[in-house]
PDB file of C-alpha atoms in Angstrom:
ATOM      1  CA  MET A1167       1.564   4.877   6.589  1.00 46.00           C
ATOM      2  CA  SER A1168       3.862   3.910   3.768  1.00 53.00           C
ATOM      3  CA  ALA A1169       6.628   6.048   5.190  1.00 53.00           C
ATOM      4  CA  LEU A1170       6.101   4.432   8.585  1.00 69.00           C
ATOM      5  CA  LEU A1171       6.833   0.926   7.294  1.00 83.00           C
ATOM      6  CA  SER A1172      10.406  -0.165   7.774  1.00 87.00           C
ATOM      7  CA  GLU A1173      12.068  -2.625   5.445  1.00 89.00           C
ATOM      8  CA  LYS A1174      13.030  -4.633   8.538  1.00 90.00           C
ATOM      9  CA  GLU A1175       9.317  -5.356   9.069  1.00 92.00           C
ATOM     10  CA  ILE A1176       8.837  -6.668   5.529  1.00 94.00           C
ATOM     11  CA  HIS A1177      12.171  -8.323   4.714  1.00 95.00           C
ATOM     12  CA  HIS A1178      10.669 -11.850   4.960  1.00 96.00           C
ATOM     13  CA  GLU A1179       8.364 -11.263   1.979  1.00 97.00           C
ATOM     14  CA  SER A1180       8.852 -13.758  -0.827  1.00 98.00           C
ATOM     15  CA  GLY A1181       6.213 -12.451  -3.242  1.00 97.00           C
ATOM     16  CA  PHE A1182       2.876 -10.773  -3.836  1.00 98.00           C
ATOM     17  CA  VAL A1183      -0.458 -12.101  -4.989  1.00 98.00           C
ATOM     18  CA  TRP A1184      -2.342  -9.524  -7.043  1.00 98.00           C
ATOM     19  CA  MET A1185      -6.086  -9.921  -7.424  1.00 97.00           C
ATOM     20  CA  GLU A1186      -6.369  -7.183 -10.050  1.00 96.00           C
ATOM     21  CA  ASP A1187      -4.292  -5.845 -12.915  1.00 95.00           C
ATOM     22  CA  ILE A1188      -2.083  -3.322 -11.079  1.00 94.00           C
ATOM     23  CA  THR A1189      -0.959  -1.694 -14.336  1.00 91.00           C
ATOM     24  CA  LEU A1190      -4.395  -0.034 -14.401  1.00 90.00           C
ATOM     25  CA  LEU A1191      -3.978   1.522 -10.931  1.00 91.00           C
ATOM     26  CA  ASP A1192      -2.200   4.808 -10.123  1.00 90.00           C
ATOM     27  CA  TYR A1193      -1.808   3.745  -6.510  1.00 92.00           C
ATOM     28  CA  VAL A1194      -2.819   1.189  -3.904  1.00 94.00           C
ATOM     29  CA  ARG A1195      -3.049   1.645  -0.151  1.00 94.00           C
ATOM     30  CA  GLN A1196      -0.817  -0.602   1.933  1.00 94.00           C
ATOM     31  CA  SER A1197      -1.036  -1.687   5.537  1.00 94.00           C
ATOM     32  CA  LEU A1198       0.858  -4.131   7.703  1.00 94.00           C
ATOM     33  CA  ASP A1199      -1.690  -6.566   9.147  1.00 95.00           C
ATOM     34  CA  ARG A1200      -1.370  -9.301  11.756  1.00 95.00           C
ATOM     35  CA  LEU A1201      -2.457 -12.512  10.045  1.00 97.00           C
ATOM     36  CA  PRO A1202      -2.583 -16.160  11.143  1.00 97.00           C
ATOM     37  CA  THR A1203      -0.485 -17.555   8.258  1.00 96.00           C
ATOM     38  CA  ARG A1204       2.583 -16.773   6.122  1.00 96.00           C
ATOM     39  CA  GLY A1205       0.579 -17.053   2.906  1.00 96.00           C
ATOM     40  CA  GLY A1206      -2.886 -17.495   1.538  1.00 95.00           C
ATOM     41  CA  ARG A1207      -5.602 -14.954   1.006  1.00 97.00           C
ATOM     42  CA  PRO A1208      -6.287 -13.043   4.224  1.00 96.00           C
ATOM     43  CA  ALA A1209      -9.742 -12.172   5.475  1.00 94.00           C
ATOM     44  CA  TYR A1210     -10.641  -8.612   4.512  1.00 92.00           C
ATOM     45  CA  HIS A1211     -12.516  -6.405   6.986  1.00 90.00           C
ATOM     46  CA  ARG A1212     -12.234  -2.896   5.525  1.00 89.00           C
ATOM     47  CA  ASP A1213     -14.481  -0.851   3.299  1.00 91.00           C
ATOM     48  CA  GLY A1214     -13.546  -1.092  -0.343  1.00 93.00           C
ATOM     49  CA  ARG A1215     -11.640  -4.032  -1.753  1.00 96.00           C
ATOM     50  CA  MET A1216      -8.423  -5.942  -1.338  1.00 97.00           C
ATOM     51  CA  VAL A1217      -6.170  -5.647  -4.386  1.00 97.00           C
ATOM     52  CA  GLY A1218      -3.345  -7.919  -3.252  1.00 98.00           C
ATOM     53  CA  TYR A1219      -1.278  -9.238  -0.386  1.00 98.00           C
ATOM     54  CA  ALA A1220       2.241 -10.336   0.510  1.00 98.00           C
ATOM     55  CA  VAL A1221       3.351 -13.922   0.984  1.00 98.00           C
ATOM     56  CA  LEU A1222       6.119 -14.552   3.513  1.00 98.00           C
ATOM     57  CA  GLY A1223       9.042 -16.920   3.166  1.00 97.00           C
ATOM     58  CA  THR A1224       9.565 -19.935   5.413  1.00 95.00           C
ATOM     59  CA  THR A1225      12.077 -18.072   7.596  1.00 94.00           C
ATOM     60  CA  ALA A1226       9.391 -15.641   8.827  1.00 95.00           C
ATOM     61  CA  LYS A1227       8.648 -16.282  12.484  1.00 95.00           C
ATOM     62  CA  PRO A1228       5.302 -15.603  14.153  1.00 95.00           C
ATOM     63  CA  SER A1229       5.011 -13.132  17.005  1.00 94.00           C
ATOM     64  CA  PRO A1230       5.776 -14.953  20.272  1.00 94.00           C
ATOM     65  CA  SER A1231       2.866 -13.249  22.027  1.00 95.00           C
ATOM     66  CA  SER A1232       0.104 -13.561  19.418  1.00 95.00           C
ATOM     67  CA  GLY A1233       1.316 -16.302  17.071  1.00 96.00           C
ATOM     68  CA  THR A1234       0.488 -14.047  14.093  1.00 97.00           C
ATOM     69  CA  PHE A1235       2.589 -12.915  11.137  1.00 97.00           C
ATOM     70  CA  ARG A1236       2.865  -9.303   9.968  1.00 96.00           C
ATOM     71  CA  ARG A1237       2.047  -9.162   6.258  1.00 96.00           C
ATOM     72  CA  ARG A1238       1.300  -6.341   3.867  1.00 96.00           C
ATOM     73  CA  VAL A1239      -2.175  -6.071   2.435  1.00 97.00           C
ATOM     74  CA  PHE A1240      -2.905  -3.783  -0.531  1.00 97.00           C
ATOM     75  CA  TRP A1241      -6.365  -2.258  -0.855  1.00 96.00           C
ATOM     76  CA  LEU A1242      -8.516   0.571  -2.211  1.00 96.00           C
ATOM     77  CA  LEU A1243     -11.515   2.451  -0.849  1.00 95.00           C
ATOM     78  CA  PRO A1244     -14.661   3.377  -2.808  1.00 94.00           C
ATOM     79  CA  HIS A1245     -13.586   7.055  -3.014  1.00 93.00           C
ATOM     80  CA  ASP A1246     -10.088   6.283  -4.364  1.00 93.00           C
ATOM     81  CA  ARG A1247      -9.043   7.491  -7.794  1.00 89.00           C
ATOM     82  CA  ASP A1248      -9.753   4.260  -9.691  1.00 89.00           C
ATOM     83  CA  SER A1249     -13.465   4.422  -8.717  1.00 89.00           C
ATOM     84  CA  ALA A1250     -13.850   8.215  -8.426  1.00 90.00           C
ATOM     85  CA  PRO A1251     -11.376   9.805 -10.885  1.00 87.00           C
ATOM     86  CA  ASP A1252     -12.707  13.332 -10.248  1.00 87.00           C
ATOM     87  CA  GLY A1253     -13.110  12.828  -6.506  1.00 88.00           C
ATOM     88  CA  LEU A1254     -11.072  13.525  -3.388  1.00 88.00           C
ATOM     89  CA  TYR A1255      -7.884  11.962  -4.788  1.00 87.00           C
ATOM     90  CA  ALA A1256      -8.149  13.216  -8.366  1.00 84.00           C
ATOM     91  CA  THR A1257      -4.687  14.805  -8.198  1.00 82.00           C
ATOM     92  CA  ALA A1258      -3.334  13.575  -4.864  1.00 84.00           C
ATOM     93  CA  ALA A1259      -3.031  10.281  -3.024  1.00 88.00           C
ATOM     94  CA  PRO A1260      -3.657   9.141   0.547  1.00 90.00           C
ATOM     95  CA  ALA A1261      -0.723   8.927   2.980  1.00 87.00           C
ATOM     96  CA  GLU A1262      -0.586   5.119   2.823  1.00 90.00           C
ATOM     97  CA  ALA A1263      -0.561   5.062  -0.989  1.00 92.00           C
ATOM     98  CA  VAL A1264       2.217   3.513  -3.033  1.00 93.00           C
ATOM     99  CA  ASP A1265       2.702   3.065  -6.745  1.00 92.00           C
ATOM    100  CA  PRO A1266       1.992  -0.663  -7.219  1.00 94.00           C
ATOM    101  CA  MET A1267       4.511  -0.827 -10.059  1.00 92.00           C
ATOM    102  CA  SER A1268       7.273   0.261  -7.634  1.00 92.00           C
ATOM    103  CA  LEU A1269       6.647  -2.600  -5.196  1.00 95.00           C
ATOM    104  CA  THR A1270       9.002  -5.532  -4.799  1.00 96.00           C
ATOM    105  CA  PRO A1271       9.038  -8.071  -1.973  1.00 97.00           C
ATOM    106  CA  GLY A1272      10.891  -6.658   1.027  1.00 95.00           C
ATOM    107  CA  ALA A1273      10.913  -3.072  -0.288  1.00 92.00           C
ATOM    108  CA  LYS A1274       8.535  -0.281   0.738  1.00 89.00           C
ATOM    109  CA  GLY A1275       7.682   1.108  -2.697  1.00 89.00           C
ATOM    110  CA  ARG A1276       7.351   4.761  -3.723  1.00 87.00           C
ATOM    111  CA  MET A1277       4.591   7.313  -3.498  1.00 83.00           C
ATOM    112  CA  PRO A1278       2.744   7.830  -6.777  1.00 71.00           C
ATOM    113  CA  ALA A1279       4.407  10.506  -8.927  1.00 74.00           C
ATOM    114  CA  ARG A1280       1.129  12.393  -9.404  1.00 62.00           C
ATOM    115  CA  SER A1281       0.875  12.831  -5.637  1.00 58.00           C
ATOM    116  CA  ARG A1282       4.423  14.168  -5.333  1.00 54.00           C
ATOM    117  CA  ARG A1283       3.916  16.645  -8.175  1.00 49.00           C
ATOM    118  CA  LEU A1284       0.817  18.078  -6.536  1.00 52.00           C
ATOM    119  CA  HIS A1285       2.585  18.408  -3.180  1.00 48.00           C
ATOM    120  CA  ARG A1286       5.545  20.245  -4.757  1.00 47.00           C
ATOM    121  CA  GLU A1287       3.185  22.593  -6.622  1.00 51.00           C
ATOM    122  CA  GLN A1288       1.316  23.360  -3.391  1.00 50.00           C
ATOM    123  CA  LEU A1289       4.633  24.131  -1.625  1.00 48.00           C
ATOM    124  CA  ARG A1290       5.701  26.476  -4.461  1.00 55.00           C
ATOM    125  CA  GLN A1291       2.353  28.300  -4.343  1.00 58.00           C
ATOM    126  CA  SER A1292       2.423  28.719  -0.551  1.00 56.00           C
ATOM    127  CA  SER A1293       6.038  30.005  -0.533  1.00 59.00           C
ATOM    128  CA  ALA A1294       5.293  32.391  -3.429  1.00 63.00           C
ATOM    129  CA  GLY A1295       2.320  33.772  -1.508  1.00 61.00           C
ATOM    130  CA  SER A1296       4.381  34.439   1.655  1.00 55.00           C
TER     131      SER A1296
END
């Protein structure tokens, strides 16, 4: 999902509100949600917990058809690395994961380094075995 976000979709961001200390997190999941306002804490309807959200600037316009604003929401699931360090994402990260320390308003952010290292190692092993 992170790769599917375009900076055009998020260029109206003016800041983030973090609900947790992101320096303690290897990654957060991000999604682009349709929300009724430019700012304020959005309702959260996923498993897991919301970690933060984007606030839009005053130039952001609502969708003409729905009247909603597209804002990023950052979240984690119960089986993510912070809650289950030896679990499914012990050495990898989900597709929509980004390093929270790489995020700035209007920019997509980067995949967590630990995820990229694992992917490269898997590619080396599969090409060596061919």
